[in-house]
Amino acid sequence: MPESILELKNISKTFDGKKVIDHLDLTIYKNEFITLLGPSGCGKSTLLRIIGGFVQPDEGRVFCNGVDITDLPPEKRNLHTVFQKYSLFPHYDVAENIAFGLKLKKKSKEYIRDKVKYALRLVNMEGFEHRKPNLLSGGQQQRVAIARAIVNEPEILLLDEPLGALDLKLRQEMQRELMKIKREVGITFVYVTHDQGEALTMSDRIIVMNQGLIQQMGDPKSIYDEPQNAFVADFIGESNIITGIMRKDCLVEIQGQDVMCVDTGFQKDEPVDVVIRPEDLSIVPEGAGFIDGLATDVIYQGAYYDIRVLADDYEWAIQSVNPVMCGTRVGLAILPENIQIMHKPRSADEEVIRGK
Amino acid sequence: MSNTTRGFKWLSGPYLLWCVGFTVIPLLVIVQYAFTDTTGAFTLSNILAILDPIHSKAFLFSLEIALGCTVLCILLAYPLVLVFRRLHLSRGKFMLFVLILPMWMNFILRLLAWQMLLSNNGIINNLLIRLGLQPLAVANTWISIMIGVIYEYLPYMVLPIYNAITDIDEGVIQAAQDLGADSGTIFRKVIFPLSIPGLKSGITMVFVPSMTSFVIADLLGGGRLQLIGNIIEQEFNRSMDWHLGSGLSVALMVFVLISMAFTMKSENVVEEEGRQWRVN
């Protein structure tokens, strides 16, 4: 059992009558890279700000190493935040920005100099010591912001969509670098993002949030392969989500066709949500799959073709390395273990299922 | 692009004409008067007249008033602006509006009002006597002149500082807090350094006019206390000695320009002081 470092107990927060976080419990472990993932307005940033001390929860307590820090102001917490807008001090140069926290702690000149040097090397910004922030690119500014937080050796680094303002290529580069930095400094990262790709790439553990509730938590693979509800399935990557009927264990009826699956424990003839990832479907000759349909759209995406097949009023999304002709009739095939069956929510409210 | 700028350049014509006619030419005329005597011969005596005891006394008094006014305006402006910043945006704007409101009234009227408030049997003293307190004897003293200049010029200090400080990104302040800075440190290390451009224009807009004003001293100093501006005004309007008036004006102008240059430099010193932060 890994050692816990931060515990959130029964946290609630309401803004303007809207419940942003609803009785949330969460334990964060030492040295993990944990990502809070969800659409905008799901409460993930508020949660991060509660951890950082910038927002006071209406209810609930925050514990760090077993000590209640709920009422501590941000400057008294041994956690540092990397903001989306970088928020570097415009009147200080790069080295002065990074030294800010250390100066406040009255560290010796030599110590600060060594630390700044180390941090600049860590984020690959050697030689930029005396640049002013306004002369740096967005990616460089974010590196400095990360260095500025890390030199203080926080127990936890909070990252609030730090790569959100960068373009795709730079973002991917920075993702790799963040992971490298994480490995080198060995501290806990709490990362907030709405980008599921980013979350899947970097995290040890992902917390999927919606409407102030934890929808699911787990390692990236389990989140992707076994989404626990339609929200998670839909939010994490593209999914085909279609209503089916569970005939018996390991047999589900999809669009009137019985299809083998591996899920058990459902009631006989229970209506269920069937989730199938586009890359798990394969195109086969008409009649050879579990269902036939008309290829309505084929888009070349580089590594694969994005294909839409219309069958019985449902448009299936398929990713295939082999193209098909638009307008031809094809069959769709699926391996039983790639079908994910989920209970249907009983009401719209239950759409948001509390995480375990 | 250069085409469009060229096309619109003539729009600045009226202002240029105004500027040449009412600033540049009069200035040249004053300089010419300053360096000549009544016969038209070159002389430095009009300029050096500033060293005359009566003149230099008025000059030093002006300097005291201007420095005092500037320092007090700075000390008043910062807390005010910090409060405005804390207030909800719309309320901060309203407070600012209240501060600026008197500026819509005529300058002389405002001073006459202060004259009535501060005079020996004025409103304030009446009130104090009725409360059984000692009346104040501030009428026609440097204190009433100081009150007058501060009242007149405080908005010119507050506005640029307010603009500079509200321009500071909230994220930058939160970052400082996140890195362990308490509110005093945030002011010293973040808010104040970033407000320096505003402070700079504030000083220019308060120091120069309070140094050269004469109406305020006329109305609130009772004509007994003379600023250098009063003396210049008297040379032009009463003694009709335009040469001496111009000479004193030029001397004052040179002093103001030098002190402004010095101000810019001393602000660099402030910035340099922030540089004890410098690493390496």
Short mmCIF file of N, CA and C in Angstrom, two decimals, chain B residues 38-187:
data_model
loop_
_atom_site.label_atom_id
_atom_site.label_comp_id
_atom_site.label_asym_id
_atom_site.label_seq_id
_atom_site.Cartn_x
_atom_site.Cartn_y
_atom_site.Cartn_z
N THR B 38 16.61 95.71 -20.80
CA THR B 38 15.66 96.61 -21.48
C THR B 38 16.24 97.22 -22.74
N THR B 39 17.59 97.32 -22.80
CA THR B 39 18.19 97.88 -24.01
C THR B 39 18.34 96.83 -25.10
N GLY B 40 18.06 95.58 -24.78
CA GLY B 40 18.19 94.51 -25.77
C GLY B 40 19.55 93.86 -25.75
N ALA B 41 20.43 94.29 -24.83
CA ALA B 41 21.76 93.71 -24.74
C ALA B 41 21.73 92.39 -23.98
N PHE B 42 22.67 91.47 -24.32
CA PHE B 42 22.71 90.17 -23.66
C PHE B 42 23.10 90.32 -22.20
N THR B 43 22.41 89.58 -21.31
CA THR B 43 22.77 89.61 -19.90
C THR B 43 22.34 88.31 -19.22
N LEU B 44 23.08 87.94 -18.18
CA LEU B 44 22.70 86.75 -17.40
C LEU B 44 22.02 87.14 -16.10
N SER B 45 21.92 88.46 -15.86
CA SER B 45 21.46 88.91 -14.54
C SER B 45 20.01 88.48 -14.26
N ASN B 46 19.19 88.40 -15.30
CA ASN B 46 17.80 87.97 -15.07
C ASN B 46 17.72 86.54 -14.58
N ILE B 47 18.62 85.70 -15.14
CA ILE B 47 18.64 84.30 -14.73
C ILE B 47 19.19 84.18 -13.32
N LEU B 48 20.31 84.90 -13.09
CA LEU B 48 20.99 84.79 -11.80
C LEU B 48 20.19 85.45 -10.69
N ALA B 49 19.18 86.23 -11.05
CA ALA B 49 18.34 86.88 -10.04
C ALA B 49 17.66 85.86 -9.13
N ILE B 50 17.61 84.60 -9.57
CA ILE B 50 17.02 83.56 -8.75
C ILE B 50 17.80 83.40 -7.44
N LEU B 51 19.09 83.82 -7.46
CA LEU B 51 19.93 83.68 -6.28
C LEU B 51 19.71 84.82 -5.28
N ASP B 52 19.03 85.85 -5.72
CA ASP B 52 18.66 86.96 -4.84
C ASP B 52 17.88 86.41 -3.64
N PRO B 53 18.21 86.86 -2.40
CA PRO B 53 17.60 86.24 -1.20
C PRO B 53 16.08 86.15 -1.26
N ILE B 54 15.40 87.20 -1.70
CA ILE B 54 13.93 87.15 -1.73
C ILE B 54 13.47 86.04 -2.68
N HIS B 55 14.10 86.00 -3.85
CA HIS B 55 13.71 85.01 -4.85
C HIS B 55 14.06 83.60 -4.41
N SER B 56 15.28 83.44 -3.87
CA SER B 56 15.69 82.08 -3.51
C SER B 56 14.86 81.57 -2.33
N LYS B 57 14.43 82.47 -1.46
CA LYS B 57 13.58 82.06 -0.34
C LYS B 57 12.25 81.52 -0.88
N ALA B 58 11.66 82.26 -1.82
CA ALA B 58 10.40 81.81 -2.43
C ALA B 58 10.60 80.50 -3.18
N PHE B 59 11.75 80.42 -3.83
CA PHE B 59 12.06 79.22 -4.59
C PHE B 59 12.16 78.00 -3.68
N LEU B 60 12.90 78.15 -2.56
CA LEU B 60 13.04 77.03 -1.63
C LEU B 60 11.70 76.67 -1.00
N PHE B 61 10.88 77.69 -0.70
CA PHE B 61 9.56 77.42 -0.15
C PHE B 61 8.72 76.62 -1.16
N SER B 62 8.80 77.00 -2.44
CA SER B 62 8.08 76.26 -3.48
C SER B 62 8.54 74.81 -3.52
N LEU B 63 9.86 74.66 -3.40
CA LEU B 63 10.42 73.32 -3.46
C LEU B 63 9.91 72.47 -2.29
N GLU B 64 9.87 73.10 -1.11
CA GLU B 64 9.37 72.38 0.07
C GLU B 64 7.92 71.95 -0.13
N ILE B 65 7.12 72.91 -0.60
CA ILE B 65 5.70 72.61 -0.82
C ILE B 65 5.55 71.49 -1.84
N ALA B 66 6.30 71.59 -2.95
CA ALA B 66 6.16 70.61 -4.03
C ALA B 66 6.61 69.22 -3.57
N LEU B 67 7.74 69.17 -2.87
CA LEU B 67 8.24 67.87 -2.39
C LEU B 67 7.27 67.29 -1.37
N GLY B 68 6.84 68.13 -0.42
CA GLY B 68 5.90 67.66 0.60
C GLY B 68 4.63 67.15 -0.03
N CYS B 69 4.13 67.92 -0.98
CA CYS B 69 2.88 67.54 -1.65
C CYS B 69 3.07 66.21 -2.37
N THR B 70 4.19 66.07 -3.09
CA THR B 70 4.40 64.84 -3.85
C THR B 70 4.50 63.64 -2.92
N VAL B 71 5.29 63.78 -1.86
CA VAL B 71 5.46 62.65 -0.93
C VAL B 71 4.12 62.28 -0.28
N LEU B 72 3.39 63.30 0.19
CA LEU B 72 2.11 63.01 0.85
C LEU B 72 1.11 62.40 -0.12
N CYS B 73 1.12 62.89 -1.37
CA CYS B 73 0.21 62.31 -2.37
C CYS B 73 0.54 60.84 -2.60
N ILE B 74 1.84 60.51 -2.66
CA ILE B 74 2.23 59.11 -2.85
C ILE B 74 1.75 58.28 -1.66
N LEU B 75 1.98 58.82 -0.44
CA LEU B 75 1.59 58.07 0.75
C LEU B 75 0.07 57.90 0.84
N LEU B 76 -0.67 58.87 0.33
CA LEU B 76 -2.13 58.75 0.35
C LEU B 76 -2.62 57.84 -0.77
N ALA B 77 -1.93 57.92 -1.92
CA ALA B 77 -2.44 57.23 -3.11
C ALA B 77 -2.36 55.71 -2.98
N TYR B 78 -1.23 55.19 -2.47
CA TYR B 78 -1.05 53.73 -2.47
C TYR B 78 -2.10 52.99 -1.65
N PRO B 79 -2.32 53.39 -0.38
CA PRO B 79 -3.36 52.67 0.37
C PRO B 79 -4.72 52.76 -0.32
N LEU B 80 -5.00 53.96 -0.86
CA LEU B 80 -6.28 54.17 -1.54
C LEU B 80 -6.43 53.20 -2.71
N VAL B 81 -5.38 53.14 -3.53
CA VAL B 81 -5.44 52.29 -4.72
C VAL B 81 -5.54 50.82 -4.33
N LEU B 82 -4.82 50.44 -3.28
CA LEU B 82 -4.87 49.03 -2.86
C LEU B 82 -6.26 48.67 -2.38
N VAL B 83 -6.92 49.63 -1.71
CA VAL B 83 -8.31 49.38 -1.30
C VAL B 83 -9.20 49.27 -2.53
N PHE B 84 -9.02 50.18 -3.48
CA PHE B 84 -9.82 50.14 -4.72
C PHE B 84 -9.65 48.80 -5.42
N ARG B 85 -8.43 48.31 -5.42
CA ARG B 85 -8.17 47.04 -6.11
C ARG B 85 -8.90 45.89 -5.44
N ARG B 86 -8.91 45.93 -4.10
CA ARG B 86 -9.59 44.88 -3.35
C ARG B 86 -11.10 44.89 -3.57
N LEU B 87 -11.66 46.12 -3.70
CA LEU B 87 -13.10 46.22 -3.87
C LEU B 87 -13.51 45.53 -5.16
N HIS B 88 -14.75 45.12 -5.17
CA HIS B 88 -15.29 44.55 -6.39
C HIS B 88 -15.12 45.58 -7.50
N LEU B 89 -14.77 45.13 -8.67
CA LEU B 89 -14.37 46.01 -9.76
C LEU B 89 -15.28 47.23 -9.92
N SER B 90 -16.59 47.00 -9.95
CA SER B 90 -17.51 48.10 -10.20
C SER B 90 -17.48 49.09 -9.03
N ARG B 91 -17.32 48.56 -7.79
CA ARG B 91 -17.29 49.46 -6.65
C ARG B 91 -16.00 50.25 -6.63
N GLY B 92 -14.91 49.62 -7.03
CA GLY B 92 -13.64 50.33 -7.11
C GLY B 92 -13.75 51.48 -8.10
N LYS B 93 -14.42 51.23 -9.22
CA LYS B 93 -14.62 52.27 -10.24
C LYS B 93 -15.44 53.41 -9.67
N PHE B 94 -16.44 53.05 -8.85
CA PHE B 94 -17.30 54.09 -8.27
C PHE B 94 -16.50 54.98 -7.32
N MET B 95 -15.66 54.35 -6.49
CA MET B 95 -14.84 55.11 -5.55
C MET B 95 -13.92 56.06 -6.30
N LEU B 96 -13.38 55.56 -7.41
CA LEU B 96 -12.50 56.37 -8.23
C LEU B 96 -13.26 57.58 -8.77
N PHE B 97 -14.50 57.32 -9.17
CA PHE B 97 -15.36 58.37 -9.70
C PHE B 97 -15.58 59.45 -8.64
N VAL B 98 -15.82 59.00 -7.39
CA VAL B 98 -16.03 59.96 -6.30
C VAL B 98 -14.78 60.82 -6.12
N LEU B 99 -13.62 60.18 -6.25
CA LEU B 99 -12.37 60.91 -6.08
C LEU B 99 -12.18 61.97 -7.17
N ILE B 100 -12.62 61.62 -8.37
CA ILE B 100 -12.41 62.52 -9.51
C ILE B 100 -13.48 63.60 -9.59
N LEU B 101 -14.62 63.31 -8.99
CA LEU B 101 -15.78 64.19 -9.09
C LEU B 101 -15.46 65.68 -8.89
N PRO B 102 -14.70 66.05 -7.82
CA PRO B 102 -14.42 67.47 -7.60
C PRO B 102 -13.69 68.12 -8.78
N MET B 103 -12.97 67.30 -9.56
CA MET B 103 -12.22 67.86 -10.68
C MET B 103 -13.13 68.44 -11.75
N TRP B 104 -14.42 68.10 -11.67
CA TRP B 104 -15.35 68.64 -12.66
C TRP B 104 -15.77 70.05 -12.31
N MET B 105 -15.43 70.44 -11.07
CA MET B 105 -15.78 71.79 -10.64
C MET B 105 -14.61 72.70 -11.01
N ASN B 106 -14.90 73.97 -11.12
CA ASN B 106 -13.84 74.91 -11.46
C ASN B 106 -12.78 74.96 -10.37
N PHE B 107 -11.56 75.02 -10.81
CA PHE B 107 -10.36 75.04 -9.98
C PHE B 107 -10.44 76.16 -8.93
N ILE B 108 -10.78 77.38 -9.38
CA ILE B 108 -10.84 78.53 -8.47
C ILE B 108 -11.94 78.34 -7.43
N LEU B 109 -13.08 77.80 -7.90
CA LEU B 109 -14.19 77.59 -6.98
C LEU B 109 -13.80 76.65 -5.85
N ARG B 110 -13.09 75.59 -6.22
CA ARG B 110 -12.67 74.62 -5.21
C ARG B 110 -11.79 75.30 -4.17
N LEU B 111 -10.89 76.17 -4.66
CA LEU B 111 -9.96 76.84 -3.74
C LEU B 111 -10.69 77.82 -2.84
N LEU B 112 -11.70 78.52 -3.43
CA LEU B 112 -12.48 79.45 -2.62
C LEU B 112 -13.21 78.70 -1.51
N ALA B 113 -13.67 77.50 -1.85
CA ALA B 113 -14.34 76.69 -0.85
C ALA B 113 -13.39 76.35 0.29
N TRP B 114 -12.16 75.97 -0.05
CA TRP B 114 -11.16 75.67 0.98
C TRP B 114 -10.85 76.90 1.82
N GLN B 115 -10.81 78.06 1.14
CA GLN B 115 -10.54 79.30 1.85
C GLN B 115 -11.59 79.51 2.94
N MET B 116 -12.85 79.26 2.57
CA MET B 116 -13.93 79.45 3.53
C MET B 116 -13.87 78.40 4.64
N LEU B 117 -13.50 77.20 4.27
CA LEU B 117 -13.41 76.15 5.28
C LEU B 117 -12.32 76.44 6.30
N LEU B 118 -11.18 76.92 5.80
CA LEU B 118 -9.99 77.02 6.65
C LEU B 118 -9.81 78.37 7.33
N SER B 119 -10.55 79.41 6.91
CA SER B 119 -10.28 80.76 7.44
C SER B 119 -10.54 80.79 8.96
N ASN B 120 -9.94 81.80 9.60
CA ASN B 120 -9.93 81.81 11.07
C ASN B 120 -11.32 81.75 11.69
N ASN B 121 -12.30 82.43 11.05
CA ASN B 121 -13.66 82.23 11.54
C ASN B 121 -14.49 81.49 10.49
N GLY B 122 -13.85 80.50 9.91
CA GLY B 122 -14.49 79.70 8.87
C GLY B 122 -15.26 78.54 9.46
N ILE B 123 -15.72 77.68 8.56
CA ILE B 123 -16.64 76.61 8.96
C ILE B 123 -15.98 75.63 9.95
N ILE B 124 -14.75 75.25 9.65
CA ILE B 124 -14.09 74.26 10.51
C ILE B 124 -13.89 74.81 11.91
N ASN B 125 -13.39 76.05 11.98
CA ASN B 125 -13.15 76.63 13.30
C ASN B 125 -14.44 76.85 14.08
N ASN B 126 -15.49 77.27 13.38
CA ASN B 126 -16.79 77.42 14.03
C ASN B 126 -17.23 76.13 14.69
N LEU B 127 -17.03 75.06 13.90
CA LEU B 127 -17.42 73.74 14.38
C LEU B 127 -16.61 73.35 15.61
N LEU B 128 -15.29 73.61 15.53
CA LEU B 128 -14.40 73.26 16.64
C LEU B 128 -14.79 74.03 17.90
N ILE B 129 -15.08 75.33 17.72
CA ILE B 129 -15.45 76.16 18.88
C ILE B 129 -16.75 75.64 19.49
N ARG B 130 -17.69 75.32 18.63
CA ARG B 130 -18.97 74.81 19.12
C ARG B 130 -18.78 73.49 19.89
N LEU B 131 -17.79 72.70 19.46
CA LEU B 131 -17.51 71.45 20.17
C LEU B 131 -16.63 71.69 21.39
N GLY B 132 -16.33 72.96 21.65
CA GLY B 132 -15.51 73.30 22.82
C GLY B 132 -14.04 73.02 22.62
N LEU B 133 -13.61 72.99 21.36
CA LEU B 133 -12.19 72.69 21.09
C LEU B 133 -11.46 73.96 20.68
N GLN B 134 -10.12 73.85 20.72
CA GLN B 134 -9.27 74.97 20.32
C GLN B 134 -9.40 75.20 18.81
N PRO B 135 -9.68 76.44 18.35
CA PRO B 135 -9.72 76.67 16.90
C PRO B 135 -8.33 76.55 16.29
N LEU B 136 -8.30 76.22 15.02
CA LEU B 136 -7.02 76.08 14.32
C LEU B 136 -6.61 77.42 13.73
N ALA B 137 -5.31 77.63 13.66
CA ALA B 137 -4.84 78.87 13.02
C ALA B 137 -4.07 78.51 11.76
N VAL B 138 -4.73 77.82 10.86
CA VAL B 138 -4.03 77.38 9.65
C VAL B 138 -4.21 78.35 8.49
N ALA B 139 -5.21 79.26 8.56
CA ALA B 139 -5.45 80.17 7.45
C ALA B 139 -4.19 80.97 7.16
N ASN B 140 -3.89 81.13 5.87
CA ASN B 140 -2.74 81.92 5.43
C ASN B 140 -1.42 81.37 5.95
N THR B 141 -1.33 80.08 6.21
CA THR B 141 -0.04 79.47 6.59
C THR B 141 0.34 78.46 5.52
N TRP B 142 1.55 77.94 5.66
CA TRP B 142 1.98 76.93 4.68
C TRP B 142 1.08 75.70 4.76
N ILE B 143 0.47 75.46 5.93
CA ILE B 143 -0.37 74.26 6.07
C ILE B 143 -1.58 74.35 5.12
N SER B 144 -2.19 75.53 5.07
CA SER B 144 -3.36 75.63 4.20
C SER B 144 -2.96 75.54 2.73
N ILE B 145 -1.75 76.08 2.42
CA ILE B 145 -1.27 75.92 1.03
C ILE B 145 -1.06 74.44 0.73
N MET B 146 -0.47 73.74 1.68
CA MET B 146 -0.20 72.30 1.50
C MET B 146 -1.52 71.53 1.31
N ILE B 147 -2.52 71.86 2.15
CA ILE B 147 -3.81 71.20 2.00
C ILE B 147 -4.36 71.45 0.59
N GLY B 148 -4.22 72.72 0.15
CA GLY B 148 -4.73 73.08 -1.17
C GLY B 148 -4.04 72.31 -2.29
N VAL B 149 -2.71 72.25 -2.27
CA VAL B 149 -2.02 71.56 -3.38
C VAL B 149 -2.31 70.06 -3.34
N ILE B 150 -2.36 69.48 -2.14
CA ILE B 150 -2.65 68.04 -2.07
C ILE B 150 -4.05 67.77 -2.61
N TYR B 151 -5.01 68.60 -2.19
CA TYR B 151 -6.37 68.41 -2.67
C TYR B 151 -6.44 68.51 -4.19
N GLU B 152 -5.72 69.50 -4.72
CA GLU B 152 -5.75 69.70 -6.17
C GLU B 152 -5.11 68.55 -6.93
N TYR B 153 -3.97 68.07 -6.43
CA TYR B 153 -3.16 67.19 -7.27
C TYR B 153 -3.25 65.71 -6.92
N LEU B 154 -3.92 65.38 -5.80
CA LEU B 154 -4.01 63.96 -5.43
C LEU B 154 -4.58 63.07 -6.55
N PRO B 155 -5.66 63.49 -7.22
CA PRO B 155 -6.19 62.62 -8.29
C PRO B 155 -5.16 62.32 -9.38
N TYR B 156 -4.25 63.29 -9.61
CA TYR B 156 -3.25 63.07 -10.66
C TYR B 156 -2.21 62.04 -10.23
N MET B 157 -2.11 61.81 -8.92
CA MET B 157 -1.23 60.76 -8.42
C MET B 157 -1.97 59.42 -8.40
N VAL B 158 -3.24 59.48 -7.99
CA VAL B 158 -4.01 58.24 -7.82
C VAL B 158 -4.27 57.58 -9.18
N LEU B 159 -4.70 58.36 -10.16
CA LEU B 159 -5.12 57.76 -11.43
C LEU B 159 -4.05 56.92 -12.11
N PRO B 160 -2.84 57.46 -12.35
CA PRO B 160 -1.84 56.61 -13.03
C PRO B 160 -1.43 55.40 -12.20
N ILE B 161 -1.36 55.57 -10.87
CA ILE B 161 -0.99 54.42 -10.03
C ILE B 161 -2.11 53.38 -10.07
N TYR B 162 -3.35 53.87 -10.03
CA TYR B 162 -4.50 52.96 -10.11
C TYR B 162 -4.44 52.15 -11.41
N ASN B 163 -4.18 52.85 -12.52
CA ASN B 163 -4.12 52.15 -13.80
C ASN B 163 -3.02 51.11 -13.81
N ALA B 164 -1.85 51.49 -13.29
CA ALA B 164 -0.73 50.55 -13.28
C ALA B 164 -1.06 49.33 -12.43
N ILE B 165 -1.68 49.56 -11.29
CA ILE B 165 -1.90 48.46 -10.36
C ILE B 165 -3.06 47.57 -10.80
N THR B 166 -4.10 48.16 -11.38
CA THR B 166 -5.19 47.28 -11.85
C THR B 166 -4.77 46.50 -13.08
N ASP B 167 -3.70 46.96 -13.74
CA ASP B 167 -3.20 46.20 -14.89
C ASP B 167 -2.46 44.93 -14.50
N ILE B 168 -2.08 44.83 -13.22
CA ILE B 168 -1.31 43.66 -12.79
C ILE B 168 -2.21 42.43 -12.82
N ASP B 169 -1.76 41.42 -13.48
CA ASP B 169 -2.52 40.18 -13.60
C ASP B 169 -2.68 39.54 -12.22
N GLU B 170 -3.92 39.19 -11.90
CA GLU B 170 -4.20 38.56 -10.60
C GLU B 170 -3.36 37.29 -10.44
N GLY B 171 -3.12 36.61 -11.55
CA GLY B 171 -2.34 35.37 -11.51
C GLY B 171 -0.93 35.60 -10.98
N VAL B 172 -0.35 36.75 -11.32
CA VAL B 172 1.01 37.06 -10.88
C VAL B 172 1.03 37.21 -9.35
N ILE B 173 -0.01 37.83 -8.83
CA ILE B 173 -0.08 38.01 -7.38
C ILE B 173 -0.30 36.67 -6.69
N GLN B 174 -1.15 35.84 -7.30
CA GLN B 174 -1.37 34.52 -6.73
C GLN B 174 -0.10 33.67 -6.79
N ALA B 175 0.67 33.86 -7.85
CA ALA B 175 1.92 33.11 -7.96
C ALA B 175 2.85 33.50 -6.83
N ALA B 176 2.91 34.80 -6.52
CA ALA B 176 3.77 35.25 -5.43
C ALA B 176 3.31 34.64 -4.11
N GLN B 177 2.00 34.64 -3.92
CA GLN B 177 1.42 34.06 -2.72
C GLN B 177 1.75 32.57 -2.64
N ASP B 178 1.62 31.92 -3.78
CA ASP B 178 1.89 30.49 -3.87
C ASP B 178 3.33 30.18 -3.49
N LEU B 179 4.23 31.10 -3.82
CA LEU B 179 5.65 30.87 -3.55
C LEU B 179 6.05 31.31 -2.14
N GLY B 180 5.04 31.71 -1.34
CA GLY B 180 5.33 31.96 0.06
C GLY B 180 5.35 33.42 0.47
N ALA B 181 4.88 34.33 -0.40
CA ALA B 181 4.93 35.75 -0.06
C ALA B 181 3.67 36.14 0.72
N ASP B 182 3.85 36.83 1.88
CA ASP B 182 2.68 37.38 2.57
C ASP B 182 2.32 38.71 1.91
N SER B 183 1.25 39.36 2.40
CA SER B 183 0.76 40.52 1.65
C SER B 183 1.78 41.66 1.63
N GLY B 184 2.54 41.85 2.71
CA GLY B 184 3.57 42.90 2.71
C GLY B 184 4.63 42.64 1.65
N THR B 185 5.06 41.39 1.58
CA THR B 185 6.08 41.02 0.59
C THR B 185 5.52 41.17 -0.82
N ILE B 186 4.25 40.78 -0.99
CA ILE B 186 3.66 40.91 -2.33
C ILE B 186 3.68 42.37 -2.76
N PHE B 187 3.38 43.28 -1.80
CA PHE B 187 3.42 44.69 -2.16
C PHE B 187 4.84 45.12 -2.52
#
